[in-house]
Amino acid sequence: MAVVGSGPAGFYTAAILLRSEDLEVHVDMIEKLPTPWGLVRSGVAPDHPKIKTVSAAFARTADHERFRFMGNVEIGRDVTRAELLERYDAVVYSVGAQSDNRLGIPGDDLPGSMASTAFVGWYNGHPEFRDLDPDLNVERAVVIGAGNVALDVARMLVTDVDELATTDTANHALDVLRAGKVKEVVIVARRGPLQGAFTTPELRELPDLEGVDIVLDPADFAGIDPEDITAGGHTVRTNMEALHRILAEHPPTGKPRRMVFRFAHSPISLLAGPDGRVAGIELGSNDLVKDESGTVKARDNGGRETLECGLVVRAVGYRALPLPDVPFDDKRAVIPNEGGRVIGGEREYVAGWIKRGPSGVIGTNRKDGQQTAEAVLADLTTAGVDRAEADIEAVGEFLHERSSQLVTETDWRIIDGVEVAAGKPEGRPRVKLCTVEELLAAARG
Ligand code: FAD
């Protein structure tokens, strides 16, 4: 069977399929990039190397004798849905969410305004964003959003570059960050501290950022009802503790760089300078009001101010894109499914962000993948499929023909070895190869 997409969801699903004692499942993992691991390689922030060690578990799955990695093959570009269905007993789509939500305000498309998908991909060496080349020759950057991706982007912009140089941050990004002059990053959140989608460890670590003041406005915390904190649950409580600790124990002391939180503000428009690039952002202030269901909403109270800035990164959610000919729910931006079985599909399944939307941490995809794998195994058992070795070889040859240069698991291990070896002398986990050409050349040895 085929698993399309080699992120956490694909790997967790594959692991369960391969573990089946009743069926001898063969898994071809088809991936558009020459590299596996999805957002573990190209999303997770480089200064969080421990999180990336989950890839060791994925590598163990890839070691299985009935597993094949088929990298540099894109469904929709190199192979169609019909061709997959002709050749496989079942197809799992675990292609993640490849695009982003827009701000939908004037100036959204100005040079200097970009999506976190692009910015994150750029510093993480994703080949599609290698040439983004953001202008960091600016003193203030603004990040829109109140989640961990916003925090990742903000941290990357103010962290000491010498520290980043010990991580797997892409070399081209290190060069630009080193030459840049960002002194302040403003994180703009529509609602208040209670409604932020941050997780607590990410807030707790902020005061450890060398040379960076964390700037919170006590007024944002003044009117918070303790009952709302209790009602918010565990993460809200621990987030508030972390933020209060920053307020109480880590006041700004005039450090060289600043991370400033602006709660209860929304972007109204991005303003262009004489060169046509982003030169400022108009912010509107919000009142926080509870609707009938008790949900806190941001209501524009008419207050306006303009902040000068040369870079705006929107981190307001990822969005999945449809795969050609595969059913897609445009409103929810997911492949419609029931427990992982594609609605309107034919022996097709989904896992991960394309199944449930772009939320949840890496571990969330484990349970999600398990549900999908169990559906696949139940259906395959009912259908009573039994593939001949020749069929498995034939489909391998077919994918080889379709790819400009298919990257097998052996090829990927060579690439991996090259990257890791390049990192060793510098004390880094790896030095990433960041174009498809470089990756393929490394695979060729
Ligand atoms: P992805 O990881 O996106 O994998 C999808 C894969 O499918 C990719 O490899 C892609 O190249 C491939 N693909 C796409 N289209 C095609 C196609 N047409 N043909 C073939 N292949 C295709 N979680 C944590 O636990 N800790 C963190 O620190 C953390 N940091 C994050 C930082 C960022 C910036 C982001 C965006 C997410 C972060 N997450 C983190 C969340 C975590 O990365 C996701 O939960 C997880 O990656 C989703 O898994 P997935 O397999 O659904 O998608």
Short mmCIF file of C-alpha atoms and ligand atoms in Angstrom, two decimals:
data_model
loop_
_atom_site.label_atom_id
_atom_site.label_comp_id
_atom_site.label_asym_id
_atom_site.label_seq_id
_atom_site.Cartn_x
_atom_site.Cartn_y
_atom_site.Cartn_z
CA MET A 1 0.00 0.00 0.00
CA ALA A 2 0.99 3.63 -0.44
CA VAL A 3 1.41 6.29 2.24
CA VAL A 4 1.68 9.71 0.60
CA GLY A 5 3.68 12.16 2.72
CA SER A 6 6.50 11.29 5.11
CA GLY A 7 5.72 13.55 8.07
CA PRO A 8 4.82 12.27 11.55
CA ALA A 9 1.32 11.20 10.45
CA GLY A 10 2.68 9.12 7.58
CA PHE A 11 5.32 7.47 9.76
CA TYR A 12 3.00 6.72 12.69
CA THR A 13 0.45 5.20 10.29
CA ALA A 14 3.14 3.15 8.51
CA ALA A 15 4.52 1.85 11.82
CA ILE A 16 1.15 0.42 12.84
CA LEU A 17 0.52 -1.06 9.40
CA LEU A 18 3.88 -2.83 9.40
CA ARG A 19 3.30 -4.15 12.90
CA SER A 20 0.14 -6.03 11.90
CA GLU A 21 0.33 -9.69 12.79
CA ASP A 22 -2.59 -10.69 10.59
CA LEU A 23 -1.51 -9.05 7.34
CA GLU A 24 1.91 -8.76 5.73
CA VAL A 25 1.57 -5.14 4.67
CA HIS A 26 4.16 -3.59 2.33
CA VAL A 27 4.41 0.20 2.65
CA ASP A 28 5.68 2.53 -0.07
CA MET A 29 6.06 5.99 1.45
CA ILE A 30 5.83 8.49 -1.39
CA GLU A 31 7.29 11.93 -0.61
CA LYS A 32 7.58 14.96 -2.87
CA LEU A 33 10.89 16.06 -1.35
CA PRO A 34 14.13 14.06 -1.50
CA THR A 35 14.04 14.10 2.34
CA PRO A 36 11.61 12.53 4.81
CA TRP A 37 10.07 13.66 8.15
CA GLY A 38 7.82 16.55 6.99
CA LEU A 39 7.64 19.39 9.50
CA VAL A 40 10.01 17.62 11.90
CA ARG A 41 12.72 18.60 9.42
CA SER A 42 11.20 21.75 7.96
CA GLY A 43 8.90 23.16 10.67
CA VAL A 44 10.18 22.49 14.20
CA ALA A 45 12.45 25.33 15.26
CA PRO A 46 16.20 24.59 15.00
CA ASP A 47 16.76 25.77 18.58
CA HIS A 48 14.56 22.88 19.78
CA PRO A 49 16.81 20.00 18.71
CA LYS A 50 15.41 17.55 21.28
CA ILE A 51 12.02 17.60 19.58
CA LYS A 52 13.63 16.59 16.31
CA THR A 53 15.05 13.42 17.86
CA VAL A 54 11.63 11.83 17.24
CA SER A 55 13.07 11.22 13.76
CA ALA A 56 15.05 8.31 15.25
CA ALA A 57 11.74 6.46 15.73
CA PHE A 58 10.81 7.23 12.12
CA ALA A 59 14.17 5.87 10.97
CA ARG A 60 13.46 2.61 12.83
CA THR A 61 10.17 2.27 10.93
CA ALA A 62 12.02 2.95 7.69
CA ASP A 63 14.41 0.09 8.53
CA HIS A 64 11.58 -2.43 8.22
CA GLU A 65 12.11 -4.88 5.36
CA ARG A 66 8.61 -4.24 4.00
CA PHE A 67 9.07 -0.44 3.93
CA ARG A 68 10.30 1.56 0.93
CA PHE A 69 10.94 5.32 0.84
CA MET A 70 10.05 6.80 -2.54
CA GLY A 71 11.36 10.36 -2.30
CA ASN A 72 11.25 13.08 -4.95
CA VAL A 73 7.89 11.81 -6.24
CA GLU A 74 4.99 14.24 -6.01
CA ILE A 75 1.41 13.06 -6.22
CA GLY A 76 -0.38 15.40 -8.60
CA ARG A 77 2.85 16.26 -10.46
CA ASP A 78 4.59 12.94 -11.20
CA VAL A 79 1.82 10.48 -10.45
CA THR A 80 -1.97 10.82 -10.51
CA ARG A 81 -4.49 9.59 -8.01
CA ALA A 82 -5.86 7.10 -10.58
CA GLU A 83 -2.39 5.66 -11.20
CA LEU A 84 -1.91 5.13 -7.46
CA LEU A 85 -5.28 3.42 -7.10
CA GLU A 86 -4.55 1.15 -10.05
CA ARG A 87 -1.38 -0.10 -8.37
CA TYR A 88 -2.06 -0.11 -4.64
CA ASP A 89 -4.68 -1.89 -2.53
CA ALA A 90 -4.99 1.17 -0.31
CA VAL A 91 -3.67 4.74 -0.32
CA VAL A 92 -3.20 6.91 2.79
CA TYR A 93 -2.83 10.64 2.21
CA SER A 94 -0.77 12.27 4.96
CA VAL A 95 0.35 15.34 3.03
CA GLY A 96 -0.07 17.88 5.85
CA ALA A 97 -1.07 21.49 5.28
CA GLN A 98 1.16 23.08 2.67
CA SER A 99 -0.23 26.63 2.60
CA ASP A 100 -1.27 29.34 5.03
CA ASN A 101 -4.17 31.61 5.95
CA ARG A 102 -4.07 35.18 4.68
CA LEU A 103 -4.59 38.28 6.79
CA GLY A 104 -7.09 39.59 4.24
CA ILE A 105 -6.11 43.23 4.80
CA PRO A 106 -4.73 45.93 2.49
CA GLY A 107 -1.00 45.49 1.93
CA ASP A 108 -1.01 41.73 2.64
CA ASP A 109 0.98 41.11 -0.55
CA LEU A 110 3.60 43.86 -0.19
CA PRO A 111 7.24 42.80 -0.40
CA GLY A 112 8.39 42.32 3.18
CA SER A 113 5.10 40.68 4.18
CA MET A 114 5.19 36.91 4.21
CA ALA A 115 3.64 33.76 5.56
CA SER A 116 5.20 31.82 8.39
CA THR A 117 5.09 28.77 6.07
CA ALA A 118 7.64 30.54 3.88
CA PHE A 119 9.74 32.09 6.65
CA VAL A 120 9.89 28.88 8.70
CA GLY A 121 10.65 26.84 5.57
CA TRP A 122 13.42 29.28 4.71
CA TYR A 123 15.30 29.08 8.00
CA ASN A 124 14.77 25.31 8.08
CA GLY A 125 16.21 24.73 4.60
CA HIS A 126 13.01 23.60 2.82
CA PRO A 127 14.01 23.64 -0.89
CA GLU A 128 10.82 25.48 -1.94
CA PHE A 129 11.77 28.46 0.22
CA ARG A 130 15.53 28.46 -0.33
CA ASP A 131 15.35 31.69 -2.32
CA LEU A 132 12.95 33.63 -0.10
CA ASP A 133 15.76 35.97 0.92
CA PRO A 134 13.86 38.09 3.46
CA ASP A 135 15.22 41.57 4.06
CA LEU A 136 16.32 41.55 7.69
CA ASN A 137 18.07 44.85 7.35
CA VAL A 138 15.25 46.30 9.43
CA GLU A 139 15.08 47.30 13.07
CA ARG A 140 11.56 46.12 13.83
CA ALA A 141 9.70 43.03 12.67
CA VAL A 142 6.08 42.24 13.44
CA VAL A 143 4.74 38.72 13.84
CA ILE A 144 0.98 38.31 13.70
CA GLY A 145 -0.43 35.40 15.70
CA ALA A 146 -0.71 33.97 19.18
CA GLY A 147 0.58 30.43 18.84
CA ASN A 148 3.84 28.53 19.03
CA VAL A 149 4.68 29.22 15.38
CA ALA A 150 4.56 32.97 16.11
CA LEU A 151 6.90 32.39 19.07
CA ASP A 152 9.25 30.26 16.94
CA VAL A 153 9.50 32.98 14.30
CA ALA A 154 10.00 35.71 16.91
CA ARG A 155 12.72 33.71 18.70
CA MET A 156 14.57 33.02 15.46
CA LEU A 157 14.62 36.76 14.74
CA VAL A 158 16.11 37.81 18.08
CA THR A 159 18.21 34.82 19.17
CA ASP A 160 21.95 35.43 19.17
CA VAL A 161 23.17 34.16 15.79
CA ASP A 162 26.19 32.52 17.40
CA GLU A 163 23.77 30.33 19.30
CA LEU A 164 21.79 29.52 16.17
CA ALA A 165 25.06 28.61 14.47
CA THR A 166 25.25 25.54 16.74
CA THR A 167 21.88 24.28 15.41
CA ASP A 168 20.73 22.96 12.05
CA THR A 169 19.44 26.38 10.94
CA ALA A 170 20.09 26.54 7.19
CA ASN A 171 23.39 28.23 6.36
CA HIS A 172 21.77 30.73 3.99
CA ALA A 173 19.48 31.82 6.85
CA LEU A 174 22.39 32.14 9.29
CA ASP A 175 24.13 34.46 6.82
CA VAL A 176 21.08 36.70 6.46
CA LEU A 177 20.32 36.67 10.19
CA ARG A 178 23.94 37.58 10.98
CA ALA A 179 23.92 40.48 8.54
CA GLY A 180 20.48 41.62 9.70
CA LYS A 181 19.79 44.26 12.29
CA VAL A 182 16.47 43.30 13.85
CA LYS A 183 16.36 44.79 17.35
CA GLU A 184 12.70 44.33 18.16
CA VAL A 185 10.04 41.79 17.32
CA VAL A 186 6.46 42.69 18.14
CA ILE A 187 4.04 39.79 18.52
CA VAL A 188 0.51 40.97 17.78
CA ALA A 189 -2.32 38.90 19.25
CA ARG A 190 -5.98 39.64 18.52
CA ARG A 191 -7.18 38.61 21.98
CA GLY A 192 -5.68 38.54 25.47
CA PRO A 193 -3.07 36.45 27.30
CA LEU A 194 -5.76 33.98 28.41
CA GLN A 195 -6.73 33.17 24.85
CA GLY A 196 -3.21 32.66 23.48
CA ALA A 197 -2.58 29.26 21.86
CA PHE A 198 0.99 29.08 23.19
CA THR A 199 2.17 26.06 25.12
CA THR A 200 3.79 26.63 28.49
CA PRO A 201 7.36 25.36 27.92
CA GLU A 202 7.71 27.84 25.02
CA LEU A 203 6.69 30.73 27.33
CA ARG A 204 8.80 29.52 30.24
CA GLU A 205 11.98 29.50 28.17
CA LEU A 206 11.62 33.10 26.94
CA PRO A 207 13.58 34.76 29.79
CA ASP A 208 16.53 32.49 28.94
CA LEU A 209 17.02 34.22 25.59
CA GLU A 210 20.44 35.82 25.87
CA GLY A 211 20.42 39.60 25.31
CA VAL A 212 16.64 39.80 24.86
CA ASP A 213 14.13 41.71 26.99
CA ILE A 214 10.65 40.18 27.08
CA VAL A 215 8.20 43.07 27.19
CA LEU A 216 4.68 42.50 28.54
CA ASP A 217 2.14 45.18 29.36
CA PRO A 218 0.84 44.76 32.94
CA ALA A 219 -2.41 46.40 31.80
CA ASP A 220 -3.14 43.28 29.71
CA PHE A 221 -3.22 41.25 32.91
CA ALA A 222 -4.88 43.73 35.28
CA GLY A 223 -8.51 42.92 34.63
CA ILE A 224 -8.23 39.15 34.31
CA ASP A 225 -10.75 37.33 36.46
CA PRO A 226 -9.04 34.45 38.37
CA GLU A 227 -12.16 32.37 37.73
CA ASP A 228 -11.53 32.61 34.00
CA ILE A 229 -8.02 31.25 34.56
CA THR A 230 -9.41 28.29 36.51
CA ALA A 231 -12.11 27.71 33.90
CA GLY A 232 -9.50 27.78 31.11
CA GLY A 233 -7.91 24.54 32.28
CA HIS A 234 -4.35 23.36 32.85
CA THR A 235 -2.50 25.03 29.95
CA VAL A 236 -4.18 28.38 30.53
CA ARG A 237 -3.20 28.23 34.20
CA THR A 238 0.42 27.30 33.55
CA ASN A 239 0.68 29.84 30.71
CA MET A 240 -0.54 32.57 33.04
CA GLU A 241 1.96 31.48 35.69
CA ALA A 242 4.77 31.66 33.12
CA LEU A 243 3.70 35.12 31.91
CA HIS A 244 3.25 36.45 35.47
CA ARG A 245 6.73 35.18 36.32
CA ILE A 246 8.17 37.12 33.39
CA LEU A 247 6.33 40.24 34.54
CA ALA A 248 7.46 39.87 38.14
CA GLU A 249 10.98 38.49 37.81
CA HIS A 250 12.27 39.55 34.40
CA PRO A 251 11.44 43.20 33.80
CA PRO A 252 13.10 44.83 30.78
CA THR A 253 16.60 46.06 31.55
CA GLY A 254 17.61 47.65 28.25
CA LYS A 255 19.06 44.54 26.63
CA PRO A 256 20.15 44.84 22.99
CA ARG A 257 17.06 43.11 21.58
CA ARG A 258 13.39 42.97 22.58
CA MET A 259 10.42 40.68 22.14
CA VAL A 260 7.27 42.74 22.73
CA PHE A 261 3.80 41.24 23.20
CA ARG A 262 0.86 43.36 22.03
CA PHE A 263 -2.30 41.62 23.16
CA ALA A 264 -5.80 42.72 22.11
CA HIS A 265 -4.62 44.25 18.83
CA SER A 266 -5.35 43.37 15.20
CA PRO A 267 -3.57 44.32 12.00
CA ILE A 268 -5.68 46.76 9.98
CA SER A 269 -3.38 47.41 7.02
CA LEU A 270 0.25 47.13 5.97
CA LEU A 271 1.77 50.37 4.78
CA ALA A 272 4.26 50.71 1.93
CA GLY A 273 7.36 52.92 1.99
CA PRO A 274 8.69 54.88 -1.01
CA ASP A 275 10.40 51.70 -2.31
CA GLY A 276 7.10 49.81 -2.30
CA ARG A 277 8.14 47.52 0.56
CA VAL A 278 6.45 47.19 3.94
CA ALA A 279 7.39 50.20 6.04
CA GLY A 280 4.72 50.06 8.71
CA ILE A 281 1.64 48.41 10.08
CA GLU A 282 -1.57 49.99 11.23
CA LEU A 283 -2.86 48.27 14.37
CA GLY A 284 -6.37 48.48 15.77
CA SER A 285 -7.08 47.90 19.43
CA ASN A 286 -9.76 45.50 20.57
CA ASP A 287 -12.13 45.12 23.48
CA LEU A 288 -12.45 41.56 24.67
CA VAL A 289 -16.09 40.60 25.00
CA LYS A 290 -17.79 37.32 25.86
CA ASP A 291 -20.49 36.09 23.48
CA GLU A 292 -23.56 34.13 24.63
CA SER A 293 -21.59 30.88 24.69
CA GLY A 294 -18.92 32.43 26.93
CA THR A 295 -16.28 32.55 24.14
CA VAL A 296 -14.11 35.65 24.33
CA LYS A 297 -14.16 37.61 21.07
CA ALA A 298 -12.05 40.57 19.96
CA ARG A 299 -14.16 43.63 19.11
CA ASP A 300 -12.56 46.58 17.32
CA ASN A 301 -12.91 49.60 19.62
CA GLY A 302 -11.75 52.06 16.97
CA GLY A 303 -8.32 52.74 18.51
CA ARG A 304 -5.58 53.02 15.87
CA GLU A 305 -1.82 53.38 15.89
CA THR A 306 0.93 52.94 13.35
CA LEU A 307 4.14 51.01 14.02
CA GLU A 308 7.13 51.37 11.77
CA CYS A 309 8.43 47.99 10.69
CA GLY A 310 10.20 46.43 7.71
CA LEU A 311 9.05 42.82 8.00
CA VAL A 312 5.67 41.29 8.75
CA VAL A 313 5.31 37.55 9.21
CA ARG A 314 1.79 36.19 9.54
CA ALA A 315 1.52 33.10 11.72
CA VAL A 316 -2.25 32.81 11.66
CA GLY A 317 -2.61 29.17 10.75
CA TYR A 318 -1.59 26.70 8.11
CA ARG A 319 -4.04 25.61 5.41
CA ALA A 320 -4.13 22.39 3.44
CA LEU A 321 -4.27 22.37 -0.34
CA PRO A 322 -6.37 19.93 -2.37
CA LEU A 323 -4.64 17.06 -4.16
CA PRO A 324 -5.77 16.78 -7.81
CA ASP A 325 -8.90 14.57 -8.15
CA VAL A 326 -8.96 13.72 -4.42
CA PRO A 327 -12.11 14.82 -2.51
CA PHE A 328 -11.55 18.05 -0.54
CA ASP A 329 -13.66 20.03 1.90
CA ASP A 330 -12.77 23.57 0.90
CA LYS A 331 -14.37 25.16 3.94
CA ARG A 332 -12.48 23.10 6.51
CA ALA A 333 -9.46 22.61 4.24
CA VAL A 334 -9.26 18.88 4.92
CA ILE A 335 -9.92 15.69 2.97
CA PRO A 336 -13.41 14.76 4.23
CA ASN A 337 -13.28 11.50 6.14
CA GLU A 338 -14.91 9.33 8.71
CA GLY A 339 -12.38 7.98 11.17
CA GLY A 340 -9.68 8.19 8.49
CA ARG A 341 -11.70 6.69 5.59
CA VAL A 342 -12.05 9.26 2.80
CA ILE A 343 -15.68 10.14 2.17
CA GLY A 344 -16.30 9.68 -1.54
CA GLY A 345 -12.96 7.87 -1.86
CA GLU A 346 -12.05 4.45 -3.11
CA ARG A 347 -9.71 2.45 -0.82
CA GLU A 348 -8.38 5.87 0.29
CA TYR A 349 -7.54 7.07 3.77
CA VAL A 350 -6.14 10.16 5.50
CA ALA A 351 -3.96 10.91 8.52
CA GLY A 352 -2.51 13.97 10.24
CA TRP A 353 -3.12 17.61 9.40
CA ILE A 354 -4.85 16.85 6.09
CA LYS A 355 -7.32 14.72 8.07
CA ARG A 356 -8.13 16.90 11.08
CA GLY A 357 -6.77 20.35 10.23
CA PRO A 358 -3.47 22.02 11.15
CA SER A 359 -3.38 21.69 14.90
CA GLY A 360 -1.75 19.47 17.46
CA VAL A 361 1.81 18.52 18.25
CA ILE A 362 3.85 15.71 16.73
CA GLY A 363 2.51 13.20 19.26
CA THR A 364 -1.10 14.02 18.35
CA ASN A 365 -0.47 12.33 15.02
CA ARG A 366 0.31 9.03 16.68
CA LYS A 367 -3.25 8.34 17.84
CA ASP A 368 -4.56 9.84 14.64
CA GLY A 369 -2.36 7.55 12.54
CA GLN A 370 -3.35 4.56 14.65
CA GLN A 371 -7.05 5.17 13.95
CA THR A 372 -6.33 5.39 10.23
CA ALA A 373 -4.09 2.32 10.18
CA GLU A 374 -6.74 0.29 12.01
CA ALA A 375 -9.33 1.31 9.40
CA VAL A 376 -6.97 0.27 6.59
CA LEU A 377 -6.18 -3.08 8.21
CA ALA A 378 -9.86 -3.84 8.84
CA ASP A 379 -10.76 -3.06 5.21
CA LEU A 380 -7.83 -5.00 3.76
CA THR A 381 -8.75 -7.99 5.89
CA THR A 382 -12.35 -7.85 4.65
CA ALA A 383 -11.22 -7.47 1.03
CA GLY A 384 -8.78 -10.39 1.44
CA VAL A 385 -6.00 -8.90 -0.69
CA ASP A 386 -2.78 -10.76 -1.43
CA ARG A 387 -0.12 -9.10 -3.58
CA ALA A 388 2.50 -10.98 -5.58
CA GLU A 389 6.15 -9.98 -5.22
CA ALA A 390 6.14 -9.11 -8.95
CA ASP A 391 3.43 -6.46 -8.42
CA ILE A 392 5.49 -4.85 -5.69
CA GLU A 393 8.54 -4.71 -7.92
CA ALA A 394 6.51 -3.38 -10.84
CA VAL A 395 5.12 -0.48 -8.85
CA GLY A 396 8.64 0.36 -7.68
CA GLU A 397 9.81 0.49 -11.30
CA PHE A 398 6.82 2.61 -12.25
CA LEU A 399 7.68 5.23 -9.59
CA HIS A 400 11.34 5.18 -10.65
CA GLU A 401 10.26 5.99 -14.20
CA ARG A 402 8.03 8.83 -13.10
CA SER A 403 10.52 10.63 -10.85
CA SER A 404 13.31 12.74 -12.29
CA GLN A 405 15.49 10.87 -9.80
CA LEU A 406 13.80 8.73 -7.19
CA VAL A 407 15.36 8.89 -3.73
CA THR A 408 15.28 5.52 -1.98
CA GLU A 409 15.81 4.93 1.72
CA THR A 410 19.44 4.01 0.94
CA ASP A 411 19.86 7.29 -0.96
CA TRP A 412 18.32 9.24 1.91
CA ARG A 413 20.69 7.57 4.39
CA ILE A 414 23.57 8.75 2.20
CA ILE A 415 22.21 12.33 2.19
CA ASP A 416 21.67 12.10 5.95
CA GLY A 417 25.26 10.91 6.42
CA VAL A 418 26.61 13.78 4.34
CA GLU A 419 24.62 16.37 6.30
CA VAL A 420 25.50 14.93 9.70
CA ALA A 421 29.19 14.62 8.79
CA ALA A 422 29.24 18.25 7.63
CA GLY A 423 27.80 19.32 11.00
CA LYS A 424 30.30 17.39 13.15
CA PRO A 425 33.31 19.73 12.91
CA GLU A 426 31.07 22.67 13.79
CA GLY A 427 29.34 20.88 16.68
CA ARG A 428 26.03 21.03 14.84
CA PRO A 429 23.48 18.21 14.44
CA ARG A 430 23.75 18.59 10.65
CA VAL A 431 24.37 21.12 7.92
CA LYS A 432 21.34 20.92 5.68
CA LEU A 433 21.49 20.70 1.93
CA CYS A 434 18.80 23.08 0.84
CA THR A 435 18.14 22.61 -2.86
CA VAL A 436 16.75 19.57 -4.62
CA GLU A 437 19.83 19.58 -6.89
CA GLU A 438 22.26 19.51 -3.94
CA LEU A 439 20.27 16.76 -2.25
CA LEU A 440 20.16 14.63 -5.39
CA ALA A 441 23.85 15.19 -6.03
CA ALA A 442 24.63 14.03 -2.48
CA ALA A 443 22.49 10.92 -3.01
CA ARG A 444 24.49 10.16 -6.16
CA GLY A 445 27.62 10.37 -4.05
P1 FAD B 1 3.77 17.24 7.69
O1 FAD B 1 4.68 17.11 8.82
O2 FAD B 1 3.53 18.53 7.08
O3 FAD B 1 4.12 16.15 6.58
C1 FAD B 1 3.53 16.14 5.31
C2 FAD B 1 4.51 15.57 4.29
O4 FAD B 1 3.81 15.36 3.04
C3 FAD B 1 5.67 16.51 3.95
O5 FAD B 1 6.89 15.81 4.03
C4 FAD B 1 5.37 16.97 2.52
O6 FAD B 1 6.55 17.29 1.79
C5 FAD B 1 4.64 15.77 1.95
N1 FAD B 1 3.78 16.08 0.81
C6 FAD B 1 2.94 17.14 0.67
N2 FAD B 1 2.29 17.10 -0.50
C7 FAD B 1 2.72 15.99 -1.16
C8 FAD B 1 2.43 15.41 -2.42
N3 FAD B 1 1.53 15.97 -3.26
N4 FAD B 1 3.07 14.27 -2.78
C9 FAD B 1 3.98 13.68 -1.93
N5 FAD B 1 4.29 14.20 -0.72
C10 FAD B 1 3.68 15.32 -0.33
N6 FAD B 1 5.00 19.86 17.06
C11 FAD B 1 5.69 19.52 18.18
O7 FAD B 1 5.35 18.52 18.81
N7 FAD B 1 6.77 20.27 18.62
C12 FAD B 1 7.20 21.38 17.93
O8 FAD B 1 8.17 22.03 18.34
C13 FAD B 1 6.50 21.74 16.74
N8 FAD B 1 6.91 22.81 16.04
C14 FAD B 1 6.23 23.15 14.90
C15 FAD B 1 6.66 24.27 14.21
C16 FAD B 1 5.99 24.66 13.06
C17 FAD B 1 6.45 25.88 12.31
C18 FAD B 1 4.87 23.92 12.62
C19 FAD B 1 4.11 24.34 11.38
C20 FAD B 1 4.43 22.80 13.32
C21 FAD B 1 5.11 22.41 14.47
N9 FAD B 1 4.70 21.29 15.22
C22 FAD B 1 5.39 20.94 16.34
C23 FAD B 1 3.55 20.46 14.78
C24 FAD B 1 3.96 19.23 13.97
O9 FAD B 1 5.01 19.57 13.11
C25 FAD B 1 2.75 18.66 13.20
O10 FAD B 1 1.81 18.19 14.15
C26 FAD B 1 3.08 17.52 12.27
O11 FAD B 1 4.23 17.77 11.48
C27 FAD B 1 1.92 17.22 11.29
O12 FAD B 1 2.23 16.03 10.63
P2 FAD B 1 1.72 15.64 9.16
O13 FAD B 1 2.39 14.35 8.86
O14 FAD B 1 0.25 15.72 9.10
O15 FAD B 1 2.25 16.79 8.17
#
